[in-house]
PDB file of C-alpha atoms in Angstrom:
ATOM      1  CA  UNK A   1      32.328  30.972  18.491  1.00  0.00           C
ATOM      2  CA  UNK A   2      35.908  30.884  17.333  1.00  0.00           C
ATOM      3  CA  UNK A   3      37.072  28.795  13.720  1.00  0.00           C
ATOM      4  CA  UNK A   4      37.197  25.519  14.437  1.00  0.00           C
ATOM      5  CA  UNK A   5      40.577  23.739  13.905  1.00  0.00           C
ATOM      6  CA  UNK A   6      39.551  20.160  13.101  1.00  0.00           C
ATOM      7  CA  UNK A   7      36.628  20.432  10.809  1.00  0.00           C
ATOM      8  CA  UNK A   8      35.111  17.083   9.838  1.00  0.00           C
ATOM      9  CA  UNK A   9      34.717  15.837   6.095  1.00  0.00           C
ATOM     10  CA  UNK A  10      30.971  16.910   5.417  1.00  0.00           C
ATOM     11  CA  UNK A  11      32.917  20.339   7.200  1.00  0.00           C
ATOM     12  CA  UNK A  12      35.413  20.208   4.869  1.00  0.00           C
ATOM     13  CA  UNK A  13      33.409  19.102   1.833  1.00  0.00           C
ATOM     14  CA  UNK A  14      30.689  21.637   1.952  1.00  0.00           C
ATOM     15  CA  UNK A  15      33.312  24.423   2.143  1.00  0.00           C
ATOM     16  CA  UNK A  16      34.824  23.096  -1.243  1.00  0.00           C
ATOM     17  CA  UNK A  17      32.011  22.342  -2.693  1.00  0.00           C
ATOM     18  CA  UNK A  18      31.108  26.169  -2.055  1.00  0.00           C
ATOM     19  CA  UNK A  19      34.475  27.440  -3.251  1.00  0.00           C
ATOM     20  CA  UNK A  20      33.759  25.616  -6.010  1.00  0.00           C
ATOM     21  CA  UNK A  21      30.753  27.205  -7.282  1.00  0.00           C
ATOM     22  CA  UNK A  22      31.672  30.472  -6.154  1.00  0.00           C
ATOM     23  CA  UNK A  23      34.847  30.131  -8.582  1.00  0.00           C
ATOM     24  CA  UNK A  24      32.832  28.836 -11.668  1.00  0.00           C
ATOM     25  CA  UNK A  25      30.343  31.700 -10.749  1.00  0.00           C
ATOM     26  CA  UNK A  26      33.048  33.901 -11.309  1.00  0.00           C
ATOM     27  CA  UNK A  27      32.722  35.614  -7.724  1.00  0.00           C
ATOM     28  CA  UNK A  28      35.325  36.739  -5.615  1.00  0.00           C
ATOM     29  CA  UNK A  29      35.213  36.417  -1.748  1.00  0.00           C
ATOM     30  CA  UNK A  30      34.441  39.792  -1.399  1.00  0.00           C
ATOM     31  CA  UNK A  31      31.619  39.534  -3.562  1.00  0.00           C
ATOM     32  CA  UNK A  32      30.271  36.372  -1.583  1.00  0.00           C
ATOM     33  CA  UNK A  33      30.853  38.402   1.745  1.00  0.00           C
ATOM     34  CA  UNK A  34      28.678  40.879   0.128  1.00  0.00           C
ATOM     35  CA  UNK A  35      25.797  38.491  -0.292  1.00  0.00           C
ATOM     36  CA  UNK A  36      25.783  37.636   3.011  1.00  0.00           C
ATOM     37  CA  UNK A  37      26.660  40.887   4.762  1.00  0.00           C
ATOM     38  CA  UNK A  38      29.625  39.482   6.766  1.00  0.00           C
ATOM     39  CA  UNK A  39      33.454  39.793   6.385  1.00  0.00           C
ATOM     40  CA  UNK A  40      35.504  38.582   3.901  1.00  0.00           C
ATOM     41  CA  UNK A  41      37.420  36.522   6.555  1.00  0.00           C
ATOM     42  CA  UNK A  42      34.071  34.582   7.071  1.00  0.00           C
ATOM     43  CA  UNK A  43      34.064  32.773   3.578  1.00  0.00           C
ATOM     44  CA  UNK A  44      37.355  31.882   4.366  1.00  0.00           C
ATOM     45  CA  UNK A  45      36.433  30.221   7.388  1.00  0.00           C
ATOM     46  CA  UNK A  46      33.351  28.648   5.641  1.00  0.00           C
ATOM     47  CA  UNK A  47      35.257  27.534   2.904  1.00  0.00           C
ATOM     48  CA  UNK A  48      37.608  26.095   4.884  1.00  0.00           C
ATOM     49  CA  UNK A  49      35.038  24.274   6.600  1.00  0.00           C
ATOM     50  CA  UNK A  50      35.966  26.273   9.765  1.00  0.00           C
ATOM     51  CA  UNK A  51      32.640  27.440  10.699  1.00  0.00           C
ATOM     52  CA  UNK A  52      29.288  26.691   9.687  1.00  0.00           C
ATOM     53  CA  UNK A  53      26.801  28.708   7.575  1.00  0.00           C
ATOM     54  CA  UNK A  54      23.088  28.843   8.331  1.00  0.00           C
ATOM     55  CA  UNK A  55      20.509  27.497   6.276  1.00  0.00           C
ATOM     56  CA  UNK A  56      19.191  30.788   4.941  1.00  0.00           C
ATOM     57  CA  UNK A  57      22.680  32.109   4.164  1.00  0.00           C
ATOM     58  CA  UNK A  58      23.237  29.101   2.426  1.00  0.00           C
ATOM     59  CA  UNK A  59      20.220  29.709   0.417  1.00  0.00           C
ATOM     60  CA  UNK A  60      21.742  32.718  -0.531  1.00  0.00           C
ATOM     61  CA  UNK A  61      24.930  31.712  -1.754  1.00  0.00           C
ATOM     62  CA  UNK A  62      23.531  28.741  -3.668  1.00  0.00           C
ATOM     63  CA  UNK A  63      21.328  31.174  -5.262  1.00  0.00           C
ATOM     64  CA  UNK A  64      24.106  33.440  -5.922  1.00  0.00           C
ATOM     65  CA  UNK A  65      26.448  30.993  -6.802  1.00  0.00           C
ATOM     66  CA  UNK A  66      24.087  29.841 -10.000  1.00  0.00           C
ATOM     67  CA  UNK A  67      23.211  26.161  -8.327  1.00  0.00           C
ATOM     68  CA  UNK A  68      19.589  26.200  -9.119  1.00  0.00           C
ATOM     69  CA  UNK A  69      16.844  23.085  -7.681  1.00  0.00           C
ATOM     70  CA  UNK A  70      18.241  19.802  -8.100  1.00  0.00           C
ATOM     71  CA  UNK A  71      19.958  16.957  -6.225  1.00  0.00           C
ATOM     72  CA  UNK A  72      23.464  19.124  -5.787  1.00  0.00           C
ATOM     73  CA  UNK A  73      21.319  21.931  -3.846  1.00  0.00           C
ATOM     74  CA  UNK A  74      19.627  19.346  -1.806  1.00  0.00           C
ATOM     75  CA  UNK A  75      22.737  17.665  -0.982  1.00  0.00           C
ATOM     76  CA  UNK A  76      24.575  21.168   0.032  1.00  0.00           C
ATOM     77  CA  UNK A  77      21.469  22.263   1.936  1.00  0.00           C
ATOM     78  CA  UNK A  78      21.101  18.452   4.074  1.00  0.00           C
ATOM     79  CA  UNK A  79      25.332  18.439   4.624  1.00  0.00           C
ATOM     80  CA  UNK A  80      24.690  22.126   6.602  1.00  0.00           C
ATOM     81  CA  UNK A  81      21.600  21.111   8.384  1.00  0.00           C
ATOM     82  CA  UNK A  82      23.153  17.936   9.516  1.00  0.00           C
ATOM     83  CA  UNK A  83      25.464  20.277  11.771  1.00  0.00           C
ATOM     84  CA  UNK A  84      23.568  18.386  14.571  1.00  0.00           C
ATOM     85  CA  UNK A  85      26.073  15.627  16.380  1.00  0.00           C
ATOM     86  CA  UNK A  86      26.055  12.195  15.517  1.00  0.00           C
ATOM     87  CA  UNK A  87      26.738   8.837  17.705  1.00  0.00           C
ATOM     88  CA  UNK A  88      30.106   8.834  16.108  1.00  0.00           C
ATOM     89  CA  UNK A  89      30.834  12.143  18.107  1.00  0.00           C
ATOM     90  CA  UNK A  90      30.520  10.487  21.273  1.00  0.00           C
ATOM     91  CA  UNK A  91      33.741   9.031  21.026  1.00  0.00           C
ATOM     92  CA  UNK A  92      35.864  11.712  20.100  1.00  0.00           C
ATOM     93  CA  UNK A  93      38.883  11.883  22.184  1.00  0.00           C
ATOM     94  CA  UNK A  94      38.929   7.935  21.937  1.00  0.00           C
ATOM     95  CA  UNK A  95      38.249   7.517  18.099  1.00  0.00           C
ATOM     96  CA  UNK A  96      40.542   9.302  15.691  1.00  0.00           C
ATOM     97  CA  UNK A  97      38.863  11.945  13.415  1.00  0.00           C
ATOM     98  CA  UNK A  98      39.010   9.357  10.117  1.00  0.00           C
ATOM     99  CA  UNK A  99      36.838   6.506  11.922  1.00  0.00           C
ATOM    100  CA  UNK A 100      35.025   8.871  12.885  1.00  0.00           C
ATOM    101  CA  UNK A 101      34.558  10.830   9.532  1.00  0.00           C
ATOM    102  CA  UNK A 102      33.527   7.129   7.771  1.00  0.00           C
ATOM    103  CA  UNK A 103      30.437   7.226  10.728  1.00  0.00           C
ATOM    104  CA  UNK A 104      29.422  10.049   8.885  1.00  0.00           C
ATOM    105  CA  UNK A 105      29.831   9.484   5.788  1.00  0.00           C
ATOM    106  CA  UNK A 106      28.228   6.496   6.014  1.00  0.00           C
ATOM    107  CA  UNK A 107      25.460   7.433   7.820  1.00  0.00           C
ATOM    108  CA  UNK A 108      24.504  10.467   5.446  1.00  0.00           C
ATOM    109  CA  UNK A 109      25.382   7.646   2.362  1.00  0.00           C
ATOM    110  CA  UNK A 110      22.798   6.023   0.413  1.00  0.00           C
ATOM    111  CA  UNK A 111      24.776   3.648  -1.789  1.00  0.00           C
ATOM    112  CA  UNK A 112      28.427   2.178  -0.332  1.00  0.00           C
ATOM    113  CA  UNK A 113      30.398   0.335  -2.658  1.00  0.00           C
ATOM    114  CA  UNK A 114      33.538  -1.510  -1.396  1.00  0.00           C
ATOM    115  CA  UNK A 115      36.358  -3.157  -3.006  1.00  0.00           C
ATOM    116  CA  UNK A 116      38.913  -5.353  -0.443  1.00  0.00           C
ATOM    117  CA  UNK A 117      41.522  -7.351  -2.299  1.00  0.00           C
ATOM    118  CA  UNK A 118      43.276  -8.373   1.452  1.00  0.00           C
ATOM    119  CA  UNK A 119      40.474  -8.170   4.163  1.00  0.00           C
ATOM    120  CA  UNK A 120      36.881  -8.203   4.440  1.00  0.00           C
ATOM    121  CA  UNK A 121      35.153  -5.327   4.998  1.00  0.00           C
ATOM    122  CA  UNK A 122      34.890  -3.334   8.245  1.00  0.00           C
ATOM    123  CA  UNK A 123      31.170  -3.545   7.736  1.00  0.00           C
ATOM    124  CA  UNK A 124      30.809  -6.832   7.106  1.00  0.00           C
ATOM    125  CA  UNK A 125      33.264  -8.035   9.888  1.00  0.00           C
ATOM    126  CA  UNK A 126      32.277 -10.074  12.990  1.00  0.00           C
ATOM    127  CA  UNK A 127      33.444  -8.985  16.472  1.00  0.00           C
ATOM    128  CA  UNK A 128      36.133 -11.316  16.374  1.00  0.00           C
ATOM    129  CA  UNK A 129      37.543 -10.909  13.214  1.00  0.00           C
ATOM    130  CA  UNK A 130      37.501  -7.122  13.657  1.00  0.00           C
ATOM    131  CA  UNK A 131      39.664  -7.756  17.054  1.00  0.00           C
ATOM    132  CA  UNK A 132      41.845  -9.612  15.639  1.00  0.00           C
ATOM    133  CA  UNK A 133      42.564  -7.251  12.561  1.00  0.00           C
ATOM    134  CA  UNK A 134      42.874  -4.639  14.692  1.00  0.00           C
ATOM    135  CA  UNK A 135      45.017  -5.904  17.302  1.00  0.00           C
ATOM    136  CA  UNK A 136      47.316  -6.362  14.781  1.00  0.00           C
ATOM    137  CA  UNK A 137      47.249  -2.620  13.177  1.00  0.00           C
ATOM    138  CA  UNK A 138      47.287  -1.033  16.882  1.00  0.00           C
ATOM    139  CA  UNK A 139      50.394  -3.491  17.671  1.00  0.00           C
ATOM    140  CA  UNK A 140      47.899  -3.659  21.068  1.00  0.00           C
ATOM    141  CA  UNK A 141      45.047  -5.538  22.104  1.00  0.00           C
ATOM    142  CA  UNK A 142      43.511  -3.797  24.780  1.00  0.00           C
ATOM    143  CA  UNK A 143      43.954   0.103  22.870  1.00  0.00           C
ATOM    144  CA  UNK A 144      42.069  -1.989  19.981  1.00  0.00           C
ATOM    145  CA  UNK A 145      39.125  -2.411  22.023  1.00  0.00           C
ATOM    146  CA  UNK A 146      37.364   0.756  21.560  1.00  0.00           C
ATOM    147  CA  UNK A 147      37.947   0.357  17.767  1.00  0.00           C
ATOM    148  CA  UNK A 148      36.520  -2.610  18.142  1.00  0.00           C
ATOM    149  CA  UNK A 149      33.331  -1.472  19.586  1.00  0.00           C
ATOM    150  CA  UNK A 150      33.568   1.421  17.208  1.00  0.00           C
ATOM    151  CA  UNK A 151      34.100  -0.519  13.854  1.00  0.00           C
ATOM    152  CA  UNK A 152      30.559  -2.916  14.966  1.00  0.00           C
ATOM    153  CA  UNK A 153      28.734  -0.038  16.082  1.00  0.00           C
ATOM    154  CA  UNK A 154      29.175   1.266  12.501  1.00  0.00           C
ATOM    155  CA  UNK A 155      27.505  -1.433  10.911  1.00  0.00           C
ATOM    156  CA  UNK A 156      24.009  -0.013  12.121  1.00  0.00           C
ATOM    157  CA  UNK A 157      24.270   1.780   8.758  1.00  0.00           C
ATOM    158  CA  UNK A 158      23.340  -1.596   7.246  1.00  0.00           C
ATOM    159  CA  UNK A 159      19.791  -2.222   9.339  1.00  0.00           C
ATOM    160  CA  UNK A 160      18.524   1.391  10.242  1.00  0.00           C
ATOM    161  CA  UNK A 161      15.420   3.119   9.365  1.00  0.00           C
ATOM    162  CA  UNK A 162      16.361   3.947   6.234  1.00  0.00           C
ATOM    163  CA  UNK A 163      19.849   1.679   5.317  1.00  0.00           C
ATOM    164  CA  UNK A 164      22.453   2.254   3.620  1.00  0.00           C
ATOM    165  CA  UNK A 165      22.762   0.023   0.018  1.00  0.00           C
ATOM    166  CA  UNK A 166      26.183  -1.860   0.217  1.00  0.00           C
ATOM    167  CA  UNK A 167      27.940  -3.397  -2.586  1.00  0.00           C
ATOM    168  CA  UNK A 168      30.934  -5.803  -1.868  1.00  0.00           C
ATOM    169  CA  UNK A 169      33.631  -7.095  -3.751  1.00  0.00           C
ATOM    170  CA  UNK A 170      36.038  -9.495  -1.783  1.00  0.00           C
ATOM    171  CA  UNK A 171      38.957 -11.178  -3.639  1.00  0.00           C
ATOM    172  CA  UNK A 172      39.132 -14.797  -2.680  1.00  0.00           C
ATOM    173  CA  UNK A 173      42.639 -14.144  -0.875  1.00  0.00           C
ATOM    174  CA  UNK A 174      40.874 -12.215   1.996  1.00  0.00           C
ATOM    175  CA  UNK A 175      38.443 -15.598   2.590  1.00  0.00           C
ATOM    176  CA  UNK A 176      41.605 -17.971   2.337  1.00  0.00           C
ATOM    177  CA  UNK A 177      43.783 -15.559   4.933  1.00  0.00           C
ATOM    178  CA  UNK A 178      44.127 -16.921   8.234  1.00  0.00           C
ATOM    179  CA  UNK A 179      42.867 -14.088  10.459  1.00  0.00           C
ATOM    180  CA  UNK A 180      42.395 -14.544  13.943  1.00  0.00           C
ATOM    181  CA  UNK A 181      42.694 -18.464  13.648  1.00  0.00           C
ATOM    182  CA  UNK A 182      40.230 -21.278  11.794  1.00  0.00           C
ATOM    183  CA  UNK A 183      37.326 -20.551  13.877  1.00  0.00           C
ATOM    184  CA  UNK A 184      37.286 -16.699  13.821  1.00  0.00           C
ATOM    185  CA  UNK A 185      37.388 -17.337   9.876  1.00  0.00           C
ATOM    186  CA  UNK A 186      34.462 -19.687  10.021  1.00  0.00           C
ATOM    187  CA  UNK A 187      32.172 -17.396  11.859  1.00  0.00           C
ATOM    188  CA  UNK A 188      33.393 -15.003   9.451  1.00  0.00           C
ATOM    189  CA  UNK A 189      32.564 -16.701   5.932  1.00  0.00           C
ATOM    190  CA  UNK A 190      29.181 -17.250   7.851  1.00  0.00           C
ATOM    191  CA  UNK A 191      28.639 -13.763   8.349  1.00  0.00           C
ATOM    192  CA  UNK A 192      29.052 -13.044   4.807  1.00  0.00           C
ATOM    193  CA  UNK A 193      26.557 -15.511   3.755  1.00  0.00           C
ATOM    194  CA  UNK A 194      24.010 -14.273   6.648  1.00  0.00           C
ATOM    195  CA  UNK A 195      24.258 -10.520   5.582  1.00  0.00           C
ATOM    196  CA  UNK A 196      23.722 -11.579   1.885  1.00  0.00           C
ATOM    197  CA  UNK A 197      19.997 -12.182   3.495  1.00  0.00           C
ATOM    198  CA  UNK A 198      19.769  -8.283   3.764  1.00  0.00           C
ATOM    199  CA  UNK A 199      17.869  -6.915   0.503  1.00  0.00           C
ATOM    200  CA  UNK A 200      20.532  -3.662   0.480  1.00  0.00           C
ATOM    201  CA  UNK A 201      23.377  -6.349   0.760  1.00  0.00           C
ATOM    202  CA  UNK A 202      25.208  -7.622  -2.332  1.00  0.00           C
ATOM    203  CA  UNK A 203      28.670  -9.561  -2.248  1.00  0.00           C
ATOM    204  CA  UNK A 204      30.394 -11.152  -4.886  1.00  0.00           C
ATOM    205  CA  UNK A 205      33.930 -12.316  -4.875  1.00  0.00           C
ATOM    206  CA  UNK A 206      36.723 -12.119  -6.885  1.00  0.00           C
ATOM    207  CA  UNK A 207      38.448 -15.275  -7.986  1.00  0.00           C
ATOM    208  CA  UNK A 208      42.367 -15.674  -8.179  1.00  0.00           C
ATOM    209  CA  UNK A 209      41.622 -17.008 -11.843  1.00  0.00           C
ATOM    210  CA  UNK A 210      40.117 -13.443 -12.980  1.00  0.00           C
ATOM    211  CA  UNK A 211      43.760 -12.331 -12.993  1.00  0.00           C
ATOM    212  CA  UNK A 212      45.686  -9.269 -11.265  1.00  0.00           C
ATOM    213  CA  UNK A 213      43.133  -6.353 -11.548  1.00  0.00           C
ATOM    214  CA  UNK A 214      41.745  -6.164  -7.814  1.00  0.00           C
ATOM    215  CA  UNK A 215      45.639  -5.951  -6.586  1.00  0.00           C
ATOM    216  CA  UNK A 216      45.780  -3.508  -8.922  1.00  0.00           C
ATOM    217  CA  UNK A 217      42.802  -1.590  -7.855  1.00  0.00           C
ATOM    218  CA  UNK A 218      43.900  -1.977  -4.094  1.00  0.00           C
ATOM    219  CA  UNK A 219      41.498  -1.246  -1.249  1.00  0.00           C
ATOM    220  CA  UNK A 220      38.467   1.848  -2.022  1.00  0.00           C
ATOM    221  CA  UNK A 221      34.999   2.663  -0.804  1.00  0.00           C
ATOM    222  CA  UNK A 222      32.971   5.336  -2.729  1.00  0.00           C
ATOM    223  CA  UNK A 223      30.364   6.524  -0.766  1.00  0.00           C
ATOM    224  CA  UNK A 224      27.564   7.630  -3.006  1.00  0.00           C
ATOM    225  CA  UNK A 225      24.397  10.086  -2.061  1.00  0.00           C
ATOM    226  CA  UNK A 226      21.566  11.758  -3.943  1.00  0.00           C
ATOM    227  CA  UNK A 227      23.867  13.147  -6.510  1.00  0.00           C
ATOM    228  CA  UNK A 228      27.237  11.489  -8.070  1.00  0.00           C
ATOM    229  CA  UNK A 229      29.055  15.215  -7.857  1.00  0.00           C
ATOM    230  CA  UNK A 230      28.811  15.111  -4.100  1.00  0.00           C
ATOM    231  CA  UNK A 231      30.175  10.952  -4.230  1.00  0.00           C
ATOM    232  CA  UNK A 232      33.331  10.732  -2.223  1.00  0.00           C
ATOM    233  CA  UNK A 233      36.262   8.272  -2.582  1.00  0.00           C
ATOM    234  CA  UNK A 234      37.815   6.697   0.228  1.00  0.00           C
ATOM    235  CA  UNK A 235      41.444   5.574  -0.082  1.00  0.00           C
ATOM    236  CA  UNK A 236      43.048   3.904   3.287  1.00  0.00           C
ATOM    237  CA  UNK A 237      46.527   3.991   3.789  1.00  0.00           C
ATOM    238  CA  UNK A 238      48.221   3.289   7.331  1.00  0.00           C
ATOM    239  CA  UNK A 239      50.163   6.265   7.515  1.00  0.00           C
ATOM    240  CA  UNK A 240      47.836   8.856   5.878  1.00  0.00           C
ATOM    241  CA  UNK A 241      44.321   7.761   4.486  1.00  0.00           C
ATOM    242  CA  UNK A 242      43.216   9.962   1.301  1.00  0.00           C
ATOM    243  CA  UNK A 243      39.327  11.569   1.036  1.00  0.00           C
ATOM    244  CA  UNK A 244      38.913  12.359  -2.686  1.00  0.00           C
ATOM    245  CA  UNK A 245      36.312  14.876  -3.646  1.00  0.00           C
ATOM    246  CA  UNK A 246      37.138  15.699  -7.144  1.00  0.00           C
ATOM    247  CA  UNK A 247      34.204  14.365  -9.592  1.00  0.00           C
ATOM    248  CA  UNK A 248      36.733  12.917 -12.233  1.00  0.00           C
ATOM    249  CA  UNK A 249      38.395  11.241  -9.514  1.00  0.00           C
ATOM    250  CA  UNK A 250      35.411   9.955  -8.136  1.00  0.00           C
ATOM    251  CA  UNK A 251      33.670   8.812 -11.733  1.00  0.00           C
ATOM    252  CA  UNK A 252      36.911   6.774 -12.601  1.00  0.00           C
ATOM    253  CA  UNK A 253      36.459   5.069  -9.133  1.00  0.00           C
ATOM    254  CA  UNK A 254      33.250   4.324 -10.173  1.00  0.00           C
ATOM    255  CA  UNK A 255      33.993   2.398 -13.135  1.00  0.00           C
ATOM    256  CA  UNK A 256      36.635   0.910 -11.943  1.00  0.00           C
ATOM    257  CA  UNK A 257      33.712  -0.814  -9.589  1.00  0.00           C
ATOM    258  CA  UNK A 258      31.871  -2.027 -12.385  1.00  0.00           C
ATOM    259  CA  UNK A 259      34.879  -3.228 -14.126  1.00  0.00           C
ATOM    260  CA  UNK A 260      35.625  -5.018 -10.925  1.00  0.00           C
ATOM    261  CA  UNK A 261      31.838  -6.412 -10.350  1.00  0.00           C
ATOM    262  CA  UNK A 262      32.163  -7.752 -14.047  1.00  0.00           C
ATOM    263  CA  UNK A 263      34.818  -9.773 -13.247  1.00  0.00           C
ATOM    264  CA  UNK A 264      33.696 -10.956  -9.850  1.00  0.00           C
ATOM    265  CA  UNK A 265      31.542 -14.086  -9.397  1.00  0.00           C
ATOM    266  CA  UNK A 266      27.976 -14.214  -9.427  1.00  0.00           C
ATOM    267  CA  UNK A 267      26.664 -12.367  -5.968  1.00  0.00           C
ATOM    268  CA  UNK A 268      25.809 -14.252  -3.081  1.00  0.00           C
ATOM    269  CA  UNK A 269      22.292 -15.507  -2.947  1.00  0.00           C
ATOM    270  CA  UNK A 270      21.989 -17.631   0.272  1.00  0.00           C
ATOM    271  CA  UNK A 271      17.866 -18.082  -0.613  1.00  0.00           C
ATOM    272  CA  UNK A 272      18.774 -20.213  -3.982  1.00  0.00           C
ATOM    273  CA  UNK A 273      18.699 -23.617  -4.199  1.00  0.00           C
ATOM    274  CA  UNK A 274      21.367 -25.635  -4.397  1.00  0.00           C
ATOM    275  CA  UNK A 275      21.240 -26.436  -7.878  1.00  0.00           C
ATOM    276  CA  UNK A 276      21.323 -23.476  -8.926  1.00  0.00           C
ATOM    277  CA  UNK A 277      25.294 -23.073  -7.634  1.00  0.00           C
ATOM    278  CA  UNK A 278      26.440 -25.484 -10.769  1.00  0.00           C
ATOM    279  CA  UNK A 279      28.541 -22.587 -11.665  1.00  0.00           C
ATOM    280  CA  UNK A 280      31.012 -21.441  -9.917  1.00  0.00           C
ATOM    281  CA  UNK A 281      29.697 -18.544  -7.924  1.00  0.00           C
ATOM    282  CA  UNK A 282      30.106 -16.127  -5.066  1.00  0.00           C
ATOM    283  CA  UNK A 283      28.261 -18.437  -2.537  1.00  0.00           C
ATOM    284  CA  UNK A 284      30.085 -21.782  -3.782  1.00  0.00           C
ATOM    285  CA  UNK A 285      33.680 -20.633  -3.475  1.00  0.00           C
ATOM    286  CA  UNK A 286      32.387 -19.276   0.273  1.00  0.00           C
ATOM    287  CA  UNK A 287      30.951 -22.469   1.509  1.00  0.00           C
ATOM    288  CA  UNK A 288      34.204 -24.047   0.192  1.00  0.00           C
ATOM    289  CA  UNK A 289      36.976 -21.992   1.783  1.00  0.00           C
ATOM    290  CA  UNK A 290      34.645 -22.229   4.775  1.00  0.00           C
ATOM    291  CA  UNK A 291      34.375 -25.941   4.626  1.00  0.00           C
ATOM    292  CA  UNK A 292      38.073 -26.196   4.032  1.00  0.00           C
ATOM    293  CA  UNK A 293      39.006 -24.629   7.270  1.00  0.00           C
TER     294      UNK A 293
END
């Protein structure tokens, strides 16, 4: 089978990730072409994320490469056996390859934290809200539809078998924006409270009053797995979204999280009585905006 010219993210990943070790190992290609009796060319290619390296020759390099039991040889070993195709890869040549890549990510996630200062979350959103975001960034309604579809179908993350734990942090000017019109906010704001109900669901907001630092943080998800070396940092952008791998790029994006959850409002807790919301919290300011509409 010849290199493939669009790898995907876990493609592209586990090749770094491998390059990577084989560097700190001190090996040259050569020497990991050795170990697995195949050209030189072909750790290229798997490095690249260009083709795919079986399980046992994975072994090998792992073993080679110094990366002894733990949660970074799991996760290497699970990103090559997942070379199986996904839900998400039944819309390619309809869905770009970034949509597409979040699927997956999320999918093979077990933590997902997200910080929105302007929207709410594409896995949070309602069908209607989504549209009418959307419409908006495709500058057409009806080539927004299958993104549409797409963006909801995602969500199963939140409710499968085993779901995905998702952290939210909203800034109170994505519940006051006007998108789609009063009622597709409504539903909306409801939808936030309702998804609250989840156990792996957590959203707090963050107040205008606790100053400029979401702005300033903008709009990441860090999408977090069995080991924080193999985390990954999500940074959108409309002309050309960023995937950062790096660890000290990832570990500052997860403090900046915290930093961000420490300022936020108590979470939403939709089973809490009433009085319990004397204080100003995440569920209050909701029910408010909400109201306000």
């Amino acid at each position: 089978m010849p290199p493939r010219t669009a790898p995907s993210e876990r493609q592209r990943r586990l090749g770094a990730e491998l390059r990577k070790l084989r560097t700190r190992a001190g090996m040259s290609g050569d020497d990991a072409s050795a170990v697995l009796d195949v050209e030189r060319t072909r750790i290229s290619h798997i490095e690249a994320g260009r083709v795919d390296v079986p399980r046992n020759g994975l072994h090998k390099l792992l073993r080679a490469y110094g990366c002894g039991e733990g949660g970074l040889f799991e996760g290497l070993m699970a990103m090559a056996h997942d070379r199986g195709k996904g839900w998400w890869d039944e819309h390619r040549g309809v869905i770009g390859p970034v949509a597409r890549d979040l699927a997956e990510l999320e999918s093979r996630s077990t933590v997902l934290r997200l910080h929105e200062p302007l929207f709410i979350p594409g896995m949070l959103q309602t069908e209607g809200y989504a549209r009418a975001v959307l419409s908006e960034t495709e500058g057409d309604a009806q080539r927004a539809e299958p993104y549409v579809a797409f963006r909801i179908a995602r969500q199963r993350a939140l409710t499968a078998d085993v779901p995905v734990t998702c952290r939210a942090i909203i800034h109170e000017a994505a519940l006051r924006a006007r998108i789609g019109g009063p009622q597709t906010m409504r539903r909306q704001l409801l939808r936030l409270i309702e998804v609250s109900r989840l156990p792996n669901v957590t959203v707090q907001i963050f107040p205008f009053e606790a100053g400029a630092y979401s702005a300033y943080s903008r709009t990441f998800a860090i999408f977090g797995g069995a080991t924080p070396e193999l985390d990954t940092v999500y940074l959108e952008h409309p002309v050309n979204s960023v995937f950062l791998r790096d660890g000290e790029h990832t570990g500052e994006y997860a403090k900046m999280f915290e930093r961000l959850s420490g300022l936020a409002l108590d979470a939403v807790d939709p089973a809490s009585p009433p009085e319990a919301h004397e204080a100003r919290d995440s569920l209050s300011l909701i029910q408010h905006v909400m109201y306000s509409l």
